[in-house]
Amino acid sequence: MDVYTEWCGPCVGMVGSLKKIKLELGGDNLHLAVCKSDTINALTRFRNKSEPVWLFASHGKIVNLMFGTNVPKLMKIITEELELDAKYRKGEAERVFYEINELLPEEIERLNAKKKVEEEIQKAEEAEAKRQRREYLTHVTDEIKAHITDIGCTIFMPNIGRDIYKKLGDPADKFELTAKERKITNIPKEHREILFLDCPNPIDEKVLDYVLKKDVIINAWKLAEGETRTPEDILKEFVGLMTNKQAILDDGGNPIPDAFEKELLEPFTVPGTDVKVPGAWTPHNRTTNAAIIYLYFRSFTELFLPPDPIPEPPHLCCIFDAYKKREITELYHEYSKDVLALGYFSSGDPDNHELLAKNMEKYNDRKPAPTDKLVIKLAKVNSNAVLAFNDLGPCYISQNAVDGLHECAKFFPKGYIQEDEEEEEGGEGSTSGKKKKKRKKKKGSIVPGAEGATEGPDGEPLEGVEEESSSTSGSPEKQSNEGDEVKVEEETHKRKPSKQGG
């Protein structure tokens, strides 16, 4: 049985070989059926796949299968199955039968291999995303540590009431601390990785789970002028004074044995558990302190740290033969938000190529070469976009977003911009279907799909983006590709026949 999906069709290339083996060997014992999986529920697992599938059936059950178009292999399997079936009928051999909707061992093996590859890809992409995130966090915390040297942070837990919080003035005065800013918030799970960046004394996970949906008070303390110690050292003593029992001293200033003052900030034990929530917490290193400032006190960093950049989505590198530019352009309009960059290159080799053009019209001005490639930086977020471009038959597409990141970086380095606008094909009334009018070059147009982009790969303005006005706006543009004069009416946007063209 030749199992196919409707958009692909049956494997007609194998028909000749099948007819030949039927005449030479199979006879009435061999029959060929074509099965459209789109309309057969038992064959659902084969839908929307272009790879040929051959199922071998006997006695109403499946006995074997083969993937692909390997003619010698298919002929060998048919020969073996006919011989085995003949022996089975005589009771000389045993056969294993499968239901038509049941996975065969080869299918299970392929699925497991595919799953393993997908898991490896996911792990690699997650590891790369984590590396990039870590790299960025290291950068911002280093900047904060370099610019803010006299501010430290403490976190007061939910079990600390406002009346107790108001009593912190005396301990703060003792260390000459000034409350620069206070924030009442909660600590979501996504903040934990940043909050405890390189932290030697992180808060216990069970405590964080308890306070997950509860408000905590985060204080930013400013040190006194001329203080030589670090904020972390001072706040460590400050929190210790409030959370640890302090010995009671006698008149001579000596500690009285077994006599302690009650902690100002007592720990709280969660009922029914052994979880102890401390009254307050402060980091013991500068990096974690900088991470808290980055998360909760961004007003302190406005002068030296720009807002977080919008992260670039995971993307793939798609390489097409340049002669497919029309099909790619048509598909671009449907998925323009997913195309992050586009360009024409002398080859598809990331390490050895030359940029030819950044849009179709500029490329059309060149003499094409058989090796020319159209390269697209395609976001992986929208699976429909990836499938659509994949259906156009790329020469190459990245296996995963990690490969795509490195490959696209070579084709589209940082700062890659689209310098020239494209030409627009002539409208109704033009003297030649090939005539085009040239638009004014506009500085600052960047790659399609990127922030601020004003045009697609065929030079048409993106929907909802207004072009900049020009001092020449409204004046007639002249000269078509053949050198004819063409007058463009602004209101009608149609070309009138030129004097030369009649």
Short mmCIF file of C-alpha atoms in Angstrom, two decimals:
data_model
loop_
_atom_site.label_atom_id
_atom_site.label_comp_id
_atom_site.label_asym_id
_atom_site.label_seq_id
_atom_site.Cartn_x
_atom_site.Cartn_y
_atom_site.Cartn_z
CA MET A 1 0.00 0.00 0.00
CA ASP A 2 1.39 3.37 -1.09
CA VAL A 3 0.32 5.72 1.73
CA TYR A 4 0.33 9.39 0.72
CA THR A 5 -1.05 12.75 1.76
CA GLU A 6 -3.16 14.84 -0.60
CA TRP A 7 -0.82 17.80 -1.10
CA CYS A 8 2.02 15.45 -2.02
CA GLY A 9 0.30 12.71 -4.03
CA PRO A 10 1.26 9.03 -4.49
CA CYS A 11 4.76 7.94 -5.47
CA VAL A 12 4.35 7.56 -9.25
CA GLY A 13 8.07 7.01 -9.77
CA MET A 14 7.86 3.52 -8.25
CA VAL A 15 4.93 2.28 -10.35
CA GLY A 16 7.11 0.90 -13.15
CA SER A 17 9.23 -1.20 -10.79
CA LEU A 18 6.12 -2.48 -8.98
CA LYS A 19 4.46 -3.55 -12.23
CA LYS A 20 7.62 -5.34 -13.27
CA ILE A 21 7.96 -7.36 -10.06
CA LYS A 22 4.24 -8.20 -10.14
CA LEU A 23 4.64 -9.70 -13.62
CA GLU A 24 7.89 -11.49 -12.84
CA LEU A 25 7.25 -12.74 -9.31
CA GLY A 26 4.06 -11.67 -7.58
CA GLY A 27 1.26 -12.55 -9.91
CA ASP A 28 -2.11 -12.72 -8.18
CA ASN A 29 -0.41 -12.73 -4.77
CA LEU A 30 0.77 -9.13 -5.15
CA HIS A 31 -1.56 -6.15 -5.35
CA LEU A 32 -0.84 -2.41 -5.18
CA ALA A 33 -3.21 0.00 -3.45
CA VAL A 34 -2.86 3.75 -3.03
CA CYS A 35 -4.19 5.10 0.27
CA LYS A 36 -4.85 8.81 0.90
CA SER A 37 -4.14 9.25 4.60
CA ASP A 38 -6.17 12.49 4.71
CA THR A 39 -9.44 10.52 4.57
CA ILE A 40 -8.46 7.32 6.44
CA ASN A 41 -8.57 7.66 10.22
CA ALA A 42 -6.40 4.58 10.79
CA LEU A 43 -3.58 6.30 8.85
CA THR A 44 -3.71 9.62 10.69
CA ARG A 45 -0.06 9.31 11.73
CA PHE A 46 1.04 9.60 8.09
CA ARG A 47 -0.83 12.82 7.28
CA ASN A 48 0.94 15.97 6.07
CA LYS A 49 4.21 14.11 5.43
CA SER A 50 6.04 14.12 2.12
CA GLU A 51 8.14 11.00 2.76
CA PRO A 52 6.71 7.96 0.90
CA VAL A 53 5.40 5.19 3.15
CA TRP A 54 4.92 1.59 2.00
CA LEU A 55 2.76 -0.73 4.11
CA PHE A 56 2.74 -4.47 3.49
CA ALA A 57 -0.48 -6.27 4.42
CA SER A 58 -1.43 -9.92 4.55
CA HIS A 59 -4.56 -11.60 5.90
CA GLY A 60 -6.05 -8.18 6.69
CA LYS A 61 -3.15 -7.18 8.96
CA ILE A 62 0.05 -5.18 8.56
CA VAL A 63 3.22 -7.27 8.43
CA ASN A 64 5.92 -4.77 7.43
CA LEU A 65 6.59 -1.22 6.26
CA MET A 66 9.24 0.84 4.50
CA PHE A 67 9.97 4.56 4.31
CA GLY A 68 11.44 6.31 1.28
CA THR A 69 12.03 5.57 -2.40
CA ASN A 70 14.83 3.02 -2.30
CA VAL A 71 13.83 0.77 -5.23
CA PRO A 72 16.26 -2.13 -4.55
CA LYS A 73 15.23 -2.19 -0.89
CA LEU A 74 11.53 -2.16 -1.78
CA MET A 75 11.96 -4.99 -4.29
CA LYS A 76 13.91 -7.03 -1.73
CA ILE A 77 11.21 -6.58 0.94
CA ILE A 78 8.46 -7.57 -1.52
CA THR A 79 10.39 -10.71 -2.51
CA GLU A 80 11.00 -11.68 1.13
CA GLU A 81 7.39 -11.01 2.13
CA LEU A 82 6.03 -13.13 -0.75
CA GLU A 83 8.32 -16.02 0.22
CA LEU A 84 7.47 -15.71 3.92
CA ASP A 85 3.76 -15.51 3.19
CA ALA A 86 3.95 -18.67 1.09
CA LYS A 87 5.67 -20.52 3.93
CA TYR A 88 3.11 -19.19 6.44
CA ARG A 89 0.25 -20.54 4.36
CA LYS A 90 1.92 -23.96 4.40
CA GLY A 91 2.48 -23.76 8.15
CA GLU A 92 6.25 -23.65 7.74
CA ALA A 93 6.81 -20.21 9.28
CA GLU A 94 5.36 -17.86 11.87
CA ARG A 95 4.32 -14.27 11.18
CA VAL A 96 3.82 -11.23 13.39
CA PHE A 97 0.72 -9.22 12.51
CA TYR A 98 -0.11 -5.63 13.47
CA GLU A 99 -3.31 -3.63 13.34
CA ILE A 100 -3.31 -0.91 10.69
CA ASN A 101 -3.41 1.84 13.35
CA GLU A 102 -0.69 0.18 15.44
CA LEU A 103 2.89 1.46 15.46
CA LEU A 104 5.43 -0.97 14.04
CA PRO A 105 8.86 -1.42 15.68
CA GLU A 106 10.56 0.71 13.02
CA GLU A 107 8.07 3.53 13.62
CA ILE A 108 8.64 3.39 17.37
CA GLU A 109 12.39 3.51 16.81
CA ARG A 110 12.07 6.53 14.52
CA LEU A 111 9.77 8.32 16.97
CA ASN A 112 12.19 7.72 19.85
CA ALA A 113 15.10 8.99 17.77
CA LYS A 114 13.11 12.08 16.77
CA LYS A 115 12.11 12.72 20.38
CA LYS A 116 15.72 12.43 21.49
CA VAL A 117 16.86 14.93 18.86
CA GLU A 118 14.09 17.36 19.85
CA GLU A 119 15.06 17.08 23.52
CA GLU A 120 18.70 17.76 22.68
CA ILE A 121 17.70 20.77 20.60
CA GLN A 122 15.53 22.11 23.41
CA LYS A 123 18.32 21.66 25.96
CA ALA A 124 20.80 23.41 23.69
CA GLU A 125 18.43 26.33 23.08
CA GLU A 126 17.63 26.65 26.79
CA ALA A 127 21.33 26.55 27.67
CA GLU A 128 22.09 29.25 25.09
CA ALA A 129 19.24 31.44 26.35
CA LYS A 130 20.48 30.99 29.92
CA ARG A 131 24.02 31.88 28.86
CA GLN A 132 22.86 35.06 27.14
CA ARG A 133 20.73 36.01 30.13
CA ARG A 134 23.61 35.39 32.50
CA GLU A 135 25.93 37.44 30.33
CA TYR A 136 23.52 40.37 30.35
CA LEU A 137 22.93 40.18 34.11
CA THR A 138 26.67 40.13 34.71
CA HIS A 139 26.99 43.26 32.59
CA VAL A 140 24.26 45.23 34.39
CA THR A 141 25.36 44.20 37.89
CA ASP A 142 28.95 45.16 37.06
CA GLU A 143 27.71 48.58 35.93
CA ILE A 144 25.69 49.03 39.12
CA LYS A 145 28.63 48.00 41.30
CA ALA A 146 30.85 50.50 39.50
CA HIS A 147 28.42 53.43 39.83
CA ILE A 148 26.62 52.76 43.15
CA THR A 149 28.98 52.10 46.04
CA ASP A 150 27.12 53.56 49.02
CA ILE A 151 23.69 51.88 48.86
CA GLY A 152 22.65 48.49 50.24
CA CYS A 153 19.35 46.64 50.49
CA THR A 154 17.41 44.67 53.07
CA ILE A 155 14.23 42.62 52.78
CA PHE A 156 11.74 42.61 55.67
CA MET A 157 9.43 39.60 55.69
CA PRO A 158 5.59 39.67 55.89
CA ASN A 159 5.60 38.64 59.55
CA ILE A 160 7.07 42.04 60.46
CA GLY A 161 4.18 44.33 61.29
CA ARG A 162 4.16 48.03 60.55
CA ASP A 163 4.41 48.90 64.22
CA ILE A 164 7.64 46.91 64.50
CA TYR A 165 8.93 48.35 61.24
CA LYS A 166 8.58 51.84 62.69
CA LYS A 167 10.97 50.86 65.50
CA LEU A 168 13.87 50.38 63.07
CA GLY A 169 14.87 54.01 63.39
CA ASP A 170 17.09 53.53 66.44
CA PRO A 171 19.15 50.63 65.00
CA ALA A 172 19.46 52.51 61.71
CA ASP A 173 20.71 55.63 63.51
CA LYS A 174 23.30 53.51 65.30
CA PHE A 175 24.83 52.58 61.93
CA GLU A 176 24.14 56.03 60.42
CA LEU A 177 21.89 54.55 57.75
CA THR A 178 19.38 56.64 55.82
CA ALA A 179 16.35 55.02 54.18
CA LYS A 180 16.74 56.28 50.61
CA GLU A 181 13.74 54.40 49.17
CA ARG A 182 11.27 51.71 50.19
CA LYS A 183 9.28 49.31 48.05
CA ILE A 184 6.40 47.06 49.09
CA THR A 185 6.11 44.14 46.68
CA ASN A 186 6.18 40.37 46.38
CA ILE A 187 8.95 38.14 45.05
CA PRO A 188 7.71 36.13 42.04
CA LYS A 189 9.48 32.94 41.02
CA GLU A 190 10.95 34.51 37.90
CA HIS A 191 12.88 36.97 40.10
CA ARG A 192 14.64 34.32 42.15
CA GLU A 193 17.39 33.54 39.66
CA ILE A 194 18.26 37.23 39.41
CA LEU A 195 17.69 38.06 43.07
CA PHE A 196 20.20 35.51 44.31
CA LEU A 197 22.80 35.94 41.56
CA ASP A 198 26.10 34.58 42.95
CA CYS A 199 24.60 34.90 46.45
CA PRO A 200 26.51 33.16 49.29
CA ASN A 201 23.53 33.37 51.68
CA PRO A 202 20.31 32.87 49.65
CA ILE A 203 16.91 32.73 51.32
CA ASP A 204 15.66 29.17 51.78
CA GLU A 205 13.38 27.98 48.95
CA LYS A 206 10.68 26.96 51.43
CA VAL A 207 10.66 30.48 52.86
CA LEU A 208 10.36 31.93 49.35
CA ASP A 209 7.45 29.61 48.60
CA TYR A 210 5.70 30.81 51.77
CA VAL A 211 6.12 34.51 50.93
CA LEU A 212 5.42 33.99 47.20
CA LYS A 213 2.08 35.81 47.21
CA LYS A 214 2.74 37.96 50.27
CA ASP A 215 4.11 41.48 50.36
CA VAL A 216 7.61 42.10 51.65
CA ILE A 217 9.26 45.45 52.36
CA ILE A 218 12.50 46.11 50.50
CA ASN A 219 14.58 49.00 51.82
CA ALA A 220 17.44 50.76 50.06
CA TRP A 221 19.79 52.22 52.68
CA LYS A 222 22.33 54.96 52.00
CA LEU A 223 25.55 54.98 53.98
CA ALA A 224 26.87 58.01 55.82
CA GLU A 225 29.26 60.36 54.03
CA GLY A 226 32.86 59.23 54.43
CA GLU A 227 31.96 55.65 55.38
CA THR A 228 34.80 53.34 54.37
CA ARG A 229 33.12 49.99 54.91
CA THR A 230 30.96 48.37 52.23
CA PRO A 231 27.14 48.46 52.43
CA GLU A 232 27.12 44.67 52.69
CA ASP A 233 29.32 44.60 55.79
CA ILE A 234 27.33 47.31 57.56
CA LEU A 235 23.93 45.84 56.72
CA LYS A 236 25.07 42.39 57.82
CA GLU A 237 25.69 43.83 61.30
CA PHE A 238 22.49 45.88 61.13
CA VAL A 239 20.30 42.85 60.36
CA GLY A 240 22.18 40.72 62.86
CA LEU A 241 21.46 43.27 65.59
CA MET A 242 17.72 43.06 64.89
CA THR A 243 17.37 39.30 64.32
CA ASN A 244 19.77 37.83 66.88
CA LYS A 245 19.38 37.79 70.64
CA GLN A 246 21.55 40.44 72.27
CA ALA A 247 23.24 39.79 75.60
CA ILE A 248 22.11 41.92 78.56
CA LEU A 249 25.03 43.78 80.11
CA ASP A 250 25.57 44.50 83.80
CA ASP A 251 26.56 47.90 85.22
CA GLY A 252 30.16 47.16 84.42
CA GLY A 253 29.39 46.51 80.78
CA ASN A 254 29.86 42.75 81.02
CA PRO A 255 27.30 40.26 79.62
CA ILE A 256 25.08 38.60 82.18
CA PRO A 257 25.14 34.79 81.74
CA ASP A 258 22.02 33.36 80.06
CA ALA A 259 20.44 36.82 79.94
CA PHE A 260 19.34 38.04 76.51
CA GLU A 261 17.13 40.75 75.14
CA LYS A 262 14.21 39.68 72.97
CA GLU A 263 14.92 39.98 69.24
CA LEU A 264 13.45 43.09 67.66
CA LEU A 265 12.58 41.02 64.58
CA GLU A 266 11.61 37.56 65.77
CA PRO A 267 11.57 34.64 63.31
CA PHE A 268 8.18 33.20 62.43
CA THR A 269 7.50 29.47 62.24
CA VAL A 270 4.91 28.53 59.62
CA PRO A 271 2.15 26.57 61.43
CA GLY A 272 2.32 22.82 60.85
CA THR A 273 5.81 22.98 59.33
CA ASP A 274 9.43 23.38 60.32
CA VAL A 275 9.83 26.41 58.05
CA LYS A 276 11.26 29.39 59.90
CA VAL A 277 10.80 32.77 58.25
CA PRO A 278 13.46 35.27 59.38
CA GLY A 279 12.40 38.78 60.27
CA ALA A 280 14.83 40.36 57.81
CA TRP A 281 17.47 39.39 55.27
CA THR A 282 20.33 41.13 53.47
CA PRO A 283 22.84 39.81 50.92
CA HIS A 284 26.45 39.36 51.97
CA ASN A 285 28.00 40.22 48.59
CA ARG A 286 27.96 43.18 46.21
CA THR A 287 26.70 41.29 43.15
CA THR A 288 23.47 40.20 44.83
CA ASN A 289 23.02 43.69 46.26
CA ALA A 290 23.38 45.09 42.72
CA ALA A 291 20.85 42.53 41.46
CA ILE A 292 18.27 43.77 44.02
CA ILE A 293 18.83 47.36 42.88
CA TYR A 294 18.43 46.23 39.25
CA LEU A 295 15.13 44.49 40.04
CA TYR A 296 13.44 46.93 42.40
CA PHE A 297 15.19 50.33 42.29
CA ARG A 298 15.76 51.10 38.62
CA SER A 299 15.39 54.82 39.31
CA PHE A 300 18.90 54.67 40.80
CA THR A 301 20.35 53.46 37.48
CA GLU A 302 18.67 55.82 35.01
CA LEU A 303 21.78 57.95 34.45
CA PHE A 304 24.11 55.11 33.46
CA LEU A 305 22.00 52.06 32.59
CA PRO A 306 19.60 52.13 29.61
CA PRO A 307 16.27 50.27 29.71
CA ASP A 308 16.47 46.54 29.12
CA PRO A 309 16.61 45.80 25.39
CA ILE A 310 13.79 43.80 23.87
CA PRO A 311 15.24 40.30 23.58
CA GLU A 312 15.57 38.97 20.06
CA PRO A 313 13.33 35.93 19.58
CA PRO A 314 14.92 32.55 18.83
CA HIS A 315 15.47 32.42 15.09
CA LEU A 316 16.60 30.23 12.22
CA CYS A 317 18.75 30.88 9.18
CA CYS A 318 16.88 30.04 5.96
CA ILE A 319 18.85 29.98 2.69
CA PHE A 320 17.07 29.90 -0.68
CA ASP A 321 18.21 30.03 -4.28
CA ALA A 322 17.88 33.66 -5.31
CA TYR A 323 15.63 32.83 -8.27
CA LYS A 324 12.84 32.11 -5.74
CA LYS A 325 12.73 35.79 -4.76
CA ARG A 326 9.18 36.33 -6.06
CA GLU A 327 7.73 33.47 -4.02
CA ILE A 328 9.67 34.58 -0.95
CA THR A 329 8.43 38.15 -1.36
CA GLU A 330 4.80 37.03 -1.56
CA LEU A 331 5.19 34.92 1.57
CA TYR A 332 6.97 37.76 3.36
CA HIS A 333 3.83 39.91 3.30
CA GLU A 334 1.94 37.23 5.20
CA TYR A 335 4.65 36.74 7.82
CA SER A 336 6.44 40.10 7.82
CA LYS A 337 6.63 40.21 11.62
CA ASP A 338 8.53 36.92 11.65
CA VAL A 339 11.17 37.96 9.10
CA LEU A 340 13.84 39.68 11.18
CA ALA A 341 16.30 40.30 8.33
CA LEU A 342 16.73 39.59 4.62
CA GLY A 343 19.56 39.84 2.11
CA TYR A 344 21.00 38.57 -1.16
CA PHE A 345 24.46 36.97 -0.99
CA SER A 346 26.98 35.48 -3.39
CA SER A 347 26.77 32.10 -1.64
CA GLY A 348 25.09 30.30 1.23
CA ASP A 349 28.34 29.73 3.09
CA PRO A 350 28.22 31.67 6.40
CA ASP A 351 32.02 31.93 6.43
CA ASN A 352 32.58 32.82 2.78
CA HIS A 353 30.06 35.11 1.13
CA GLU A 354 29.60 38.61 -0.22
CA LEU A 355 26.56 40.81 0.36
CA LEU A 356 25.02 41.61 -3.03
CA ALA A 357 21.85 43.50 -2.11
CA LYS A 358 19.48 44.14 0.75
CA ASN A 359 16.26 44.08 -1.24
CA MET A 360 14.85 42.59 -4.43
CA GLU A 361 14.96 45.70 -6.61
CA LYS A 362 18.59 46.35 -5.81
CA TYR A 363 19.34 42.72 -6.61
CA ASN A 364 17.47 42.99 -9.93
CA ASP A 365 19.94 45.66 -11.03
CA ARG A 366 22.68 43.03 -10.97
CA LYS A 367 23.42 40.19 -13.31
CA PRO A 368 22.32 37.08 -11.39
CA ALA A 369 24.67 34.15 -10.85
CA PRO A 370 23.65 30.51 -10.28
CA THR A 371 25.25 30.56 -6.84
CA ASP A 372 23.34 33.64 -5.59
CA LYS A 373 21.34 33.02 -2.43
CA LEU A 374 18.50 34.77 -0.63
CA VAL A 375 19.05 34.49 3.12
CA ILE A 376 16.32 35.11 5.70
CA LYS A 377 16.58 35.51 9.44
CA LEU A 378 13.31 33.88 10.49
CA ALA A 379 11.85 33.98 14.01
CA LYS A 380 11.09 30.50 15.33
CA VAL A 381 8.21 31.66 17.54
CA ASN A 382 5.52 31.20 14.87
CA SER A 383 5.55 27.57 13.74
CA ASN A 384 3.23 28.40 10.83
CA ALA A 385 5.79 30.83 9.43
CA VAL A 386 8.58 28.27 9.73
CA LEU A 387 6.48 25.62 7.98
CA ALA A 388 5.42 28.04 5.25
CA PHE A 389 8.97 29.04 4.36
CA ASN A 390 10.11 25.43 4.66
CA ASP A 391 7.50 24.43 2.08
CA LEU A 392 9.23 26.69 -0.46
CA GLY A 393 12.18 24.31 -0.48
CA PRO A 394 15.13 26.11 1.11
CA CYS A 395 18.66 24.98 0.29
CA TYR A 396 19.34 25.03 4.00
CA ILE A 397 17.52 25.75 7.25
CA SER A 398 19.03 25.77 10.73
CA GLN A 399 18.43 22.65 12.79
CA ASN A 400 17.85 24.70 15.94
CA ALA A 401 17.87 28.25 17.26
CA VAL A 402 21.42 27.93 18.60
CA ASP A 403 22.79 27.21 15.12
CA GLY A 404 20.48 29.89 13.72
CA LEU A 405 21.89 32.48 16.13
CA HIS A 406 25.49 31.88 15.07
CA GLU A 407 24.72 31.53 11.34
CA CYS A 408 22.55 34.65 11.17
CA ALA A 409 25.20 36.64 13.04
CA LYS A 410 27.57 35.98 10.12
CA PHE A 411 25.08 36.99 7.43
CA PHE A 412 23.48 39.84 9.41
CA PRO A 413 26.07 41.36 11.77
CA LYS A 414 25.12 43.89 14.38
CA GLY A 415 24.05 47.14 12.74
CA TYR A 416 22.83 45.52 9.53
CA ILE A 417 20.44 47.99 7.91
CA GLN A 418 18.57 48.24 4.64
CA GLU A 419 20.07 51.30 3.01
CA ASP A 420 18.06 51.62 -0.21
CA GLU A 421 14.35 51.55 -0.87
CA GLU A 422 13.13 49.37 -3.68
CA GLU A 423 11.57 50.39 -6.97
CA GLU A 424 7.86 50.09 -7.49
CA GLU A 425 6.42 48.48 -10.61
CA GLY A 426 4.42 50.72 -12.95
CA GLY A 427 0.66 51.01 -12.51
CA GLU A 428 -2.15 51.24 -15.01
CA GLY A 429 -1.54 53.38 -18.07
CA SER A 430 2.24 52.94 -18.13
CA THR A 431 3.77 52.58 -21.55
CA SER A 432 5.50 49.34 -20.61
CA GLY A 433 4.79 46.69 -18.02
CA LYS A 434 8.46 46.81 -17.12
CA LYS A 435 8.55 50.52 -16.40
CA LYS A 436 9.19 51.49 -12.82
CA LYS A 437 9.44 54.65 -10.84
CA LYS A 438 12.26 55.15 -8.40
CA ARG A 439 11.50 56.27 -4.90
CA LYS A 440 13.54 58.72 -2.97
CA LYS A 441 16.21 57.05 -0.85
CA LYS A 442 15.38 57.32 2.79
CA LYS A 443 17.97 57.09 5.51
CA GLY A 444 17.41 54.89 8.49
CA SER A 445 15.23 52.16 6.95
CA ILE A 446 16.29 49.04 8.68
CA VAL A 447 15.88 45.36 8.09
CA PRO A 448 12.37 44.01 7.49
CA GLY A 449 10.63 42.92 10.65
CA ALA A 450 12.98 44.88 12.92
CA GLU A 451 11.91 47.82 15.03
CA GLY A 452 11.45 50.89 12.85
CA ALA A 453 11.29 48.98 9.57
CA THR A 454 9.36 50.83 6.89
CA GLU A 455 9.36 48.43 3.97
CA GLY A 456 9.24 44.79 2.95
CA PRO A 457 11.74 42.95 0.77
CA ASP A 458 9.95 44.08 -2.40
CA GLY A 459 10.10 47.74 -1.38
CA GLU A 460 6.42 48.14 -0.49
CA PRO A 461 5.67 50.13 2.68
CA LEU A 462 4.73 48.06 5.70
CA GLU A 463 1.13 48.38 6.78
CA GLY A 464 0.56 51.05 9.41
CA VAL A 465 3.97 52.69 8.92
CA GLU A 466 4.00 56.21 7.51
CA GLU A 467 6.86 57.33 5.32
CA GLU A 468 8.75 60.50 6.20
CA SER A 469 7.69 63.58 4.34
CA SER A 470 10.17 65.13 1.93
CA SER A 471 10.63 68.58 0.52
CA THR A 472 10.18 67.04 -2.94
CA SER A 473 6.86 65.42 -1.99
CA GLY A 474 4.24 65.96 -4.65
CA SER A 475 6.72 66.83 -7.42
CA PRO A 476 6.68 64.64 -10.51
CA GLU A 477 9.25 61.86 -10.61
CA LYS A 478 10.94 61.16 -13.92
CA GLN A 479 12.67 58.45 -15.91
CA SER A 480 11.57 54.83 -16.19
CA ASN A 481 13.92 51.87 -16.55
CA GLU A 482 14.09 52.40 -20.33
CA GLY A 483 14.87 56.08 -19.85
CA ASP A 484 11.36 57.28 -20.79
CA GLU A 485 9.96 60.32 -19.07
CA VAL A 486 7.04 59.44 -16.85
CA LYS A 487 4.77 61.87 -15.02
CA VAL A 488 3.26 60.56 -11.81
CA GLU A 489 0.03 62.13 -10.63
CA GLU A 490 0.06 62.23 -6.82
CA GLU A 491 -3.68 61.92 -6.46
CA THR A 492 -4.24 59.00 -8.85
CA HIS A 493 -0.85 57.30 -8.46
CA LYS A 494 -1.08 56.29 -12.13
CA ARG A 495 1.47 56.89 -14.86
CA LYS A 496 0.59 58.71 -18.03
CA PRO A 497 2.17 57.72 -21.35
CA SER A 498 5.32 59.70 -22.01
CA LYS A 499 5.91 61.66 -25.17
CA GLN A 500 8.52 59.20 -26.34
CA GLY A 501 6.33 56.21 -25.50
CA GLY A 502 3.26 57.76 -27.14
#
